[in-house]
Amino acid sequence: MRKVLVVGIGPGHPEQITMQAVNALNRVDVFFVLDKGREKDDLVRLRKDICRRYVRNDSFRIVAVSDPPRDRTPEDYGPVVEAWHEERAALLERGLTEELTEDQCGAFLVWGDPSLYDSTLRVLERLLARGKVAFEYEVIPGVTSVQALAAAHRIVLNGIGEPVHVTTGRRLAQGFPPCADSVVVMLDGGGAFANIDDSAIDIYWGAYLGTEAEILVAGRLQDVAGSIEEIRRDARRRNGWIMDTYLLRRRRS
Ligand SMILES: C[S@@+](CC[C@H](N)C(=O)[O-])C[C@H]1O[C@@H](n2cnc3c(N)ncnc32)[C@H](O)[C@@H]1O
């Protein structure tokens, strides 16, 4: 039966990859790379660099699968993502059937870790449910961008014995969550931190974590929000894309 590996490859640093992941890469016949258009070219290149760096034989193939276009700001988020997952499943079904023989091993290299804001596992479950192509799959964990952020700033995410809330920029735009003082924000295309007006909040911000372009800023949110917005604009203009993650922490007392 076809075998599929879902491998977390960390958030960008070529050495932020586990030995388990390196061993898994060496079992692979075909790497499927989801090509997300011009903006994400650098991320596709980084995945290819990882294969070349760690895979000891040169018999593997890299197959680019063009990701279906998706409306990033829909009114009705759930159904739009649902339809996009279905389209993605159909594309991958074709990829697995046409590019992988019954006894071969394919892999998806997932940015960071597959358990955090990534649709690969959901799409693979959907593929199995459609029942048109049979395969077994295994998940190999990776370092998340959240861990890379904490390490870069040399911080503990939680206050002592306190919870950490992980959320998206879209959610943060509705206000600082009441359930925790430490809030990690991902997928924030619009800089939602800038609308939080609270002098007791600190921010630990990181962009392109683990890569040569890494940028870090930390300080009282009200003092540094403006400069982070400026840095984001410049970096996006320079590189064509930006990926940033940050921790917001409310100070008590
Ligand atoms: C689709 S999610 C993928 C998260 C990933 N699975 C992980 O474990 O980190 C993409 C978001 O992850 C964060 N991210 C991923 N890589 C990053 C990096 N190198 N630097 C900063 N943020 C990153 C950003 O918040 C970005 O919007």
mmCIF file of C-alpha atoms and ligand atoms in Angstrom:
data_model
loop_
_atom_site.group_PDB
_atom_site.id
_atom_site.type_symbol
_atom_site.label_atom_id
_atom_site.label_comp_id
_atom_site.label_asym_id
_atom_site.label_seq_id
_atom_site.Cartn_x
_atom_site.Cartn_y
_atom_site.Cartn_z
ATOM 1 C CA MET A 1 0.000 0.000 0.000
ATOM 2 C CA ARG A 2 1.178 3.575 -0.678
ATOM 3 C CA LYS A 3 2.809 5.226 2.323
ATOM 4 C CA VAL A 4 2.598 8.953 3.060
ATOM 5 C CA LEU A 5 4.758 10.836 5.568
ATOM 6 C CA VAL A 6 3.736 14.228 6.909
ATOM 7 C CA VAL A 7 6.965 15.765 8.139
ATOM 8 C CA GLY A 8 7.237 18.914 10.253
ATOM 9 C CA ILE A 9 10.354 20.732 9.029
ATOM 10 C CA GLY A 10 10.447 23.669 11.442
ATOM 11 C CA PRO A 11 9.822 27.331 10.695
ATOM 12 C CA GLY A 12 12.800 28.146 8.460
ATOM 13 C CA HIS A 13 16.153 27.357 10.062
ATOM 14 C CA PRO A 14 17.623 24.335 8.231
ATOM 15 C CA GLU A 15 18.921 22.948 11.543
ATOM 16 C CA GLN A 16 15.562 23.242 13.323
ATOM 17 C CA ILE A 17 14.636 19.804 12.067
ATOM 18 C CA THR A 18 14.665 16.623 14.153
ATOM 19 C CA MET A 19 16.704 13.462 13.563
ATOM 20 C CA GLN A 20 13.382 11.612 13.233
ATOM 21 C CA ALA A 21 12.439 13.961 10.392
ATOM 22 C CA VAL A 22 15.832 13.515 8.655
ATOM 23 C CA ASN A 23 15.467 9.721 8.835
ATOM 24 C CA ALA A 24 11.929 10.003 7.466
ATOM 25 C CA LEU A 25 13.096 12.186 4.548
ATOM 26 C CA ASN A 26 15.482 9.402 3.581
ATOM 27 C CA ARG A 27 12.593 6.947 3.111
ATOM 28 C CA VAL A 28 10.828 9.131 0.559
ATOM 29 C CA ASP A 29 10.474 8.471 -3.179
ATOM 30 C CA VAL A 30 8.349 11.514 -4.041
ATOM 31 C CA PHE A 31 8.100 14.854 -2.222
ATOM 32 C CA PHE A 32 4.858 16.698 -2.915
ATOM 33 C CA VAL A 33 5.313 20.453 -2.697
ATOM 34 C CA LEU A 34 2.224 22.610 -2.645
ATOM 35 C CA ASP A 35 3.063 25.491 -4.928
ATOM 36 C CA LYS A 36 1.255 28.578 -3.662
ATOM 37 C CA GLY A 37 2.282 31.018 -6.407
ATOM 38 C CA ARG A 38 4.870 33.764 -6.537
ATOM 39 C CA GLU A 39 4.501 34.970 -2.941
ATOM 40 C CA LYS A 40 5.462 31.601 -1.507
ATOM 41 C CA ASP A 41 8.315 30.786 -3.927
ATOM 42 C CA ASP A 42 10.859 31.273 -1.139
ATOM 43 C CA LEU A 43 9.100 28.721 1.075
ATOM 44 C CA VAL A 44 9.063 26.147 -1.723
ATOM 45 C CA ARG A 45 12.778 26.810 -2.312
ATOM 46 C CA LEU A 46 13.520 26.318 1.397
ATOM 47 C CA ARG A 47 11.758 22.941 1.309
ATOM 48 C CA LYS A 48 13.799 21.899 -1.730
ATOM 49 C CA ASP A 49 17.010 23.018 0.034
ATOM 50 C CA ILE A 50 16.104 20.821 3.015
ATOM 51 C CA CYS A 51 15.702 17.778 0.740
ATOM 52 C CA ARG A 52 19.044 18.438 -0.956
ATOM 53 C CA ARG A 53 20.788 18.995 2.380
ATOM 54 C CA TYR A 54 19.506 15.944 4.250
ATOM 55 C CA VAL A 55 18.565 13.277 1.722
ATOM 56 C CA ARG A 56 21.573 11.040 1.121
ATOM 57 C CA ASN A 57 20.496 9.457 -2.176
ATOM 58 C CA ASP A 58 19.460 11.347 -5.278
ATOM 59 C CA SER A 59 16.725 9.016 -6.465
ATOM 60 C CA PHE A 60 13.862 11.096 -5.021
ATOM 61 C CA ARG A 61 11.579 13.287 -7.119
ATOM 62 C CA ILE A 62 9.967 16.591 -6.209
ATOM 63 C CA VAL A 63 6.469 17.080 -7.584
ATOM 64 C CA ALA A 64 4.907 20.543 -7.396
ATOM 65 C CA VAL A 65 1.139 20.555 -6.955
ATOM 66 C CA SER A 66 -0.471 23.916 -7.688
ATOM 67 C CA ASP A 67 -2.546 24.970 -4.704
ATOM 68 C CA PRO A 68 -6.061 26.117 -5.672
ATOM 69 C CA PRO A 69 -6.546 29.895 -5.272
ATOM 70 C CA ARG A 70 -8.437 30.917 -2.130
ATOM 71 C CA ASP A 71 -10.313 34.020 -1.014
ATOM 72 C CA ARG A 72 -8.361 35.110 2.124
ATOM 73 C CA THR A 73 -11.016 37.544 3.347
ATOM 74 C CA PRO A 74 -14.367 35.837 2.825
ATOM 75 C CA GLU A 75 -17.507 36.941 4.696
ATOM 76 C CA ASP A 76 -18.339 33.306 5.327
ATOM 77 C CA TYR A 77 -14.991 31.793 6.415
ATOM 78 C CA GLY A 78 -16.113 28.191 7.260
ATOM 79 C CA PRO A 79 -17.767 27.181 3.950
ATOM 80 C CA VAL A 80 -15.026 28.877 1.886
ATOM 81 C CA VAL A 81 -12.253 26.944 3.685
ATOM 82 C CA GLU A 82 -14.342 23.764 3.424
ATOM 83 C CA ALA A 83 -14.667 24.131 -0.373
ATOM 84 C CA TRP A 84 -10.942 24.911 -0.634
ATOM 85 C CA HIS A 85 -10.033 21.737 1.343
ATOM 86 C CA GLU A 86 -12.229 19.697 -1.019
ATOM 87 C CA GLU A 87 -10.503 21.167 -4.065
ATOM 88 C CA ARG A 88 -7.105 20.561 -2.484
ATOM 89 C CA ALA A 89 -8.084 16.939 -1.713
ATOM 90 C CA ALA A 90 -9.005 16.337 -5.369
ATOM 91 C CA LEU A 91 -5.633 17.716 -6.533
ATOM 92 C CA LEU A 92 -3.652 15.622 -4.065
ATOM 93 C CA GLU A 93 -5.694 12.540 -4.945
ATOM 94 C CA ARG A 94 -4.571 12.958 -8.526
ATOM 95 C CA GLY A 95 -0.962 13.539 -7.371
ATOM 96 C CA LEU A 96 -0.861 10.421 -5.188
ATOM 97 C CA THR A 97 -2.486 8.237 -7.857
ATOM 98 C CA GLU A 98 -0.406 9.438 -10.792
ATOM 99 C CA GLU A 99 2.983 10.076 -9.168
ATOM 100 C CA LEU A 100 3.247 7.280 -6.577
ATOM 101 C CA THR A 101 3.184 3.545 -7.254
ATOM 102 C CA GLU A 102 1.551 1.132 -4.765
ATOM 103 C CA ASP A 103 4.846 0.291 -3.041
ATOM 104 C CA GLN A 104 6.287 3.811 -2.876
ATOM 105 C CA CYS A 105 6.537 6.407 -0.144
ATOM 106 C CA GLY A 106 5.433 10.036 -0.613
ATOM 107 C CA ALA A 107 5.872 12.969 1.737
ATOM 108 C CA PHE A 108 4.481 16.383 2.526
ATOM 109 C CA LEU A 109 6.949 18.731 4.179
ATOM 110 C CA VAL A 110 4.942 20.920 6.515
ATOM 111 C CA TRP A 111 6.136 24.312 7.707
ATOM 112 C CA GLY A 112 6.667 24.223 11.487
ATOM 113 C CA ASP A 113 4.573 21.369 12.870
ATOM 114 C CA PRO A 114 1.538 19.743 11.222
ATOM 115 C CA SER A 115 -0.572 20.098 14.387
ATOM 116 C CA LEU A 116 -0.676 23.887 14.367
ATOM 117 C CA TYR A 117 -2.713 25.886 11.831
ATOM 118 C CA ASP A 118 -1.997 23.534 8.968
ATOM 119 C CA SER A 119 -4.561 21.754 6.820
ATOM 120 C CA THR A 120 -2.465 18.782 5.580
ATOM 121 C CA LEU A 121 -3.811 16.248 8.110
ATOM 122 C CA ARG A 122 -7.427 17.330 7.557
ATOM 123 C CA VAL A 123 -6.994 17.073 3.799
ATOM 124 C CA LEU A 124 -5.414 13.592 4.053
ATOM 125 C CA GLU A 125 -8.319 12.398 6.256
ATOM 126 C CA ARG A 126 -10.693 13.773 3.641
ATOM 127 C CA LEU A 127 -8.788 11.880 0.928
ATOM 128 C CA LEU A 128 -9.116 8.618 2.850
ATOM 129 C CA ALA A 129 -12.834 9.247 3.350
ATOM 130 C CA ARG A 130 -13.308 9.770 -0.406
ATOM 131 C CA GLY A 131 -11.917 6.234 -0.775
ATOM 132 C CA LYS A 132 -10.462 6.643 -4.263
ATOM 133 C CA VAL A 133 -6.803 6.153 -3.305
ATOM 134 C CA ALA A 134 -5.640 3.916 -0.451
ATOM 135 C CA PHE A 135 -2.616 4.852 1.667
ATOM 136 C CA GLU A 136 -1.242 4.731 5.201
ATOM 137 C CA TYR A 137 0.165 7.849 6.742
ATOM 138 C CA GLU A 138 2.498 8.802 9.581
ATOM 139 C CA VAL A 139 3.153 12.182 11.212
ATOM 140 C CA ILE A 140 6.633 13.339 12.229
ATOM 141 C CA PRO A 141 6.544 16.402 14.514
ATOM 142 C CA GLY A 142 8.522 19.595 13.938
ATOM 143 C CA VAL A 143 9.562 22.747 15.779
ATOM 144 C CA THR A 144 6.721 25.291 15.585
ATOM 145 C CA SER A 145 7.170 28.984 14.838
ATOM 146 C CA VAL A 146 5.885 29.574 18.380
ATOM 147 C CA GLN A 147 8.835 27.667 19.853
ATOM 148 C CA ALA A 148 11.227 29.499 17.513
ATOM 149 C CA LEU A 149 9.751 32.816 18.707
ATOM 150 C CA ALA A 150 10.186 31.920 22.395
ATOM 151 C CA ALA A 151 13.765 30.748 21.835
ATOM 152 C CA ALA A 152 14.726 33.822 19.810
ATOM 153 C CA HIS A 153 13.447 36.128 22.569
ATOM 154 C CA ARG A 154 14.689 33.796 25.347
ATOM 155 C CA ILE A 155 11.270 33.808 27.026
ATOM 156 C CA VAL A 156 8.909 31.354 28.694
ATOM 157 C CA LEU A 157 5.502 31.626 27.012
ATOM 158 C CA ASN A 158 3.402 31.193 30.150
ATOM 159 C CA GLY A 159 3.410 33.067 33.440
ATOM 160 C CA ILE A 160 4.151 30.695 36.370
ATOM 161 C CA GLY A 161 1.327 28.120 36.475
ATOM 162 C CA GLU A 162 -0.715 30.221 34.008
ATOM 163 C CA PRO A 163 -2.313 29.268 30.679
ATOM 164 C CA VAL A 164 -1.222 30.355 27.199
ATOM 165 C CA HIS A 165 -3.822 31.123 24.565
ATOM 166 C CA VAL A 166 -2.877 30.593 20.893
ATOM 167 C CA THR A 167 -5.011 32.418 18.369
ATOM 168 C CA THR A 168 -5.104 34.173 14.996
ATOM 169 C CA GLY A 169 -4.903 37.815 13.973
ATOM 170 C CA ARG A 170 -8.502 37.538 12.773
ATOM 171 C CA ARG A 171 -9.620 36.612 16.323
ATOM 172 C CA LEU A 172 -7.385 39.171 18.010
ATOM 173 C CA ALA A 173 -9.063 41.856 15.902
ATOM 174 C CA GLN A 174 -12.166 41.187 18.055
ATOM 175 C CA GLY A 175 -10.244 42.176 21.223
ATOM 176 C CA PHE A 176 -7.680 40.809 23.691
ATOM 177 C CA PRO A 177 -8.959 37.366 24.786
ATOM 178 C CA PRO A 178 -10.261 37.393 28.380
ATOM 179 C CA CYS A 179 -9.128 33.805 29.095
ATOM 180 C CA ALA A 180 -5.356 34.341 29.476
ATOM 181 C CA ASP A 181 -2.704 36.995 30.072
ATOM 182 C CA SER A 182 -0.300 35.351 27.602
ATOM 183 C CA VAL A 183 -1.607 35.267 24.037
ATOM 184 C CA VAL A 184 0.318 33.944 21.033
ATOM 185 C CA VAL A 185 -0.906 35.337 17.721
ATOM 186 C CA MET A 186 -0.335 33.729 14.318
ATOM 187 C CA LEU A 187 -1.696 34.285 10.806
ATOM 188 C CA ASP A 188 -2.032 38.008 11.306
ATOM 189 C CA GLY A 189 -1.994 39.559 7.849
ATOM 190 C CA GLY A 190 -3.317 42.902 9.062
ATOM 191 C CA GLY A 191 -1.320 43.731 12.204
ATOM 192 C CA ALA A 192 -4.205 43.308 14.682
ATOM 193 C CA PHE A 193 -1.874 44.146 17.617
ATOM 194 C CA ALA A 194 -1.978 47.819 16.582
ATOM 195 C CA ASN A 195 -5.633 48.125 17.646
ATOM 196 C CA ILE A 196 -5.030 46.951 21.220
ATOM 197 C CA ASP A 197 -4.882 50.029 23.399
ATOM 198 C CA ASP A 198 -3.632 48.877 26.786
ATOM 199 C CA SER A 199 -0.530 50.229 28.526
ATOM 200 C CA ALA A 200 -0.117 46.991 30.548
ATOM 201 C CA ILE A 201 0.630 44.794 27.519
ATOM 202 C CA ASP A 202 4.102 43.841 26.256
ATOM 203 C CA ILE A 203 4.786 42.354 22.835
ATOM 204 C CA TYR A 204 7.482 39.897 21.725
ATOM 205 C CA TRP A 205 7.353 39.956 17.927
ATOM 206 C CA GLY A 206 9.301 37.911 15.363
ATOM 207 C CA ALA A 207 9.239 37.734 11.574
ATOM 208 C CA TYR A 208 10.964 35.223 9.243
ATOM 209 C CA LEU A 209 12.008 33.356 12.410
ATOM 210 C CA GLY A 210 14.970 31.037 11.929
ATOM 211 C CA THR A 211 15.860 32.437 8.516
ATOM 212 C CA GLU A 212 18.617 34.864 7.549
ATOM 213 C CA ALA A 213 15.994 37.603 7.331
ATOM 214 C CA GLU A 214 14.809 37.136 10.952
ATOM 215 C CA ILE A 215 13.617 40.356 12.649
ATOM 216 C CA LEU A 216 12.823 40.631 16.372
ATOM 217 C CA VAL A 217 11.217 43.455 18.339
ATOM 218 C CA ALA A 218 10.170 43.448 22.002
ATOM 219 C CA GLY A 219 8.807 46.107 24.314
ATOM 220 C CA ARG A 220 5.709 47.797 25.695
ATOM 221 C CA LEU A 221 3.063 47.394 22.972
ATOM 222 C CA GLN A 222 2.129 51.077 22.987
ATOM 223 C CA ASP A 223 5.793 52.067 22.540
ATOM 224 C CA VAL A 224 6.720 49.671 19.724
ATOM 225 C CA ALA A 225 3.476 48.986 17.789
ATOM 226 C CA GLY A 226 4.143 51.839 15.327
ATOM 227 C CA SER A 227 7.670 50.733 14.534
ATOM 228 C CA ILE A 228 6.585 47.083 14.107
ATOM 229 C CA GLU A 229 3.945 48.244 11.611
ATOM 230 C CA GLU A 230 6.604 50.162 9.701
ATOM 231 C CA ILE A 231 9.070 47.240 9.765
ATOM 232 C CA ARG A 232 6.316 44.897 8.515
ATOM 233 C CA ARG A 233 5.454 47.223 5.625
ATOM 234 C CA ASP A 234 9.102 47.591 4.590
ATOM 235 C CA ALA A 235 9.860 43.865 4.903
ATOM 236 C CA ARG A 236 6.763 42.924 2.905
ATOM 237 C CA ARG A 237 7.763 45.378 0.181
ATOM 238 C CA ARG A 238 11.341 44.070 0.123
ATOM 239 C CA ASN A 239 10.615 40.307 0.218
ATOM 240 C CA GLY A 240 7.145 40.185 -1.352
ATOM 241 C CA TRP A 241 5.732 38.314 1.686
ATOM 242 C CA ILE A 242 5.972 38.250 5.465
ATOM 243 C CA MET A 243 5.325 35.630 8.149
ATOM 244 C CA ASP A 244 5.259 36.877 11.704
ATOM 245 C CA THR A 245 4.250 35.518 15.084
ATOM 246 C CA TYR A 246 4.050 37.292 18.399
ATOM 247 C CA LEU A 247 3.335 36.921 22.089
ATOM 248 C CA LEU A 248 1.230 39.548 23.849
ATOM 249 C CA ARG A 249 1.598 39.511 27.628
ATOM 250 C CA ARG A 250 -0.528 41.461 30.079
ATOM 251 C CA ARG A 251 1.465 42.652 33.090
ATOM 252 C CA ARG A 252 -0.324 42.231 36.436
ATOM 253 C CA SER A 253 0.368 44.691 39.319
HETATM 254 C C1 LIG B 1 -0.318 28.380 8.214
HETATM 255 S S1 LIG B 1 0.441 28.802 9.737
HETATM 256 C C2 LIG B 1 1.573 27.508 9.911
HETATM 257 C C3 LIG B 1 2.099 27.343 11.305
HETATM 258 C C4 LIG B 1 3.097 26.200 11.394
HETATM 259 N N1 LIG B 1 2.453 24.928 11.200
HETATM 260 C C5 LIG B 1 3.883 26.169 12.706
HETATM 261 O O1 LIG B 1 3.935 25.113 13.343
HETATM 262 O O2 LIG B 1 4.476 27.197 13.053
HETATM 263 C C6 LIG B 1 1.422 30.131 9.200
HETATM 264 C C7 LIG B 1 1.726 31.092 10.325
HETATM 265 O O3 LIG B 1 2.772 30.554 11.119
HETATM 266 C C8 LIG B 1 3.602 31.578 11.579
HETATM 267 N N2 LIG B 1 4.955 31.324 11.054
HETATM 268 C C9 LIG B 1 5.356 30.234 10.365
HETATM 269 N N3 LIG B 1 6.670 30.294 10.102
HETATM 270 C C10 LIG B 1 7.119 31.453 10.641
HETATM 271 C C11 LIG B 1 8.385 32.073 10.712
HETATM 272 N N4 LIG B 1 9.468 31.540 10.159
HETATM 273 N N5 LIG B 1 8.467 33.260 11.356
HETATM 274 C C12 LIG B 1 7.393 33.826 11.927
HETATM 275 N N6 LIG B 1 6.173 33.282 11.888
HETATM 276 C C13 LIG B 1 6.032 32.113 11.254
HETATM 277 C C14 LIG B 1 3.008 32.887 11.095
HETATM 278 O O4 LIG B 1 2.144 33.378 12.092
HETATM 279 C C15 LIG B 1 2.233 32.453 9.889
HETATM 280 O O5 LIG B 1 1.193 33.349 9.594
#
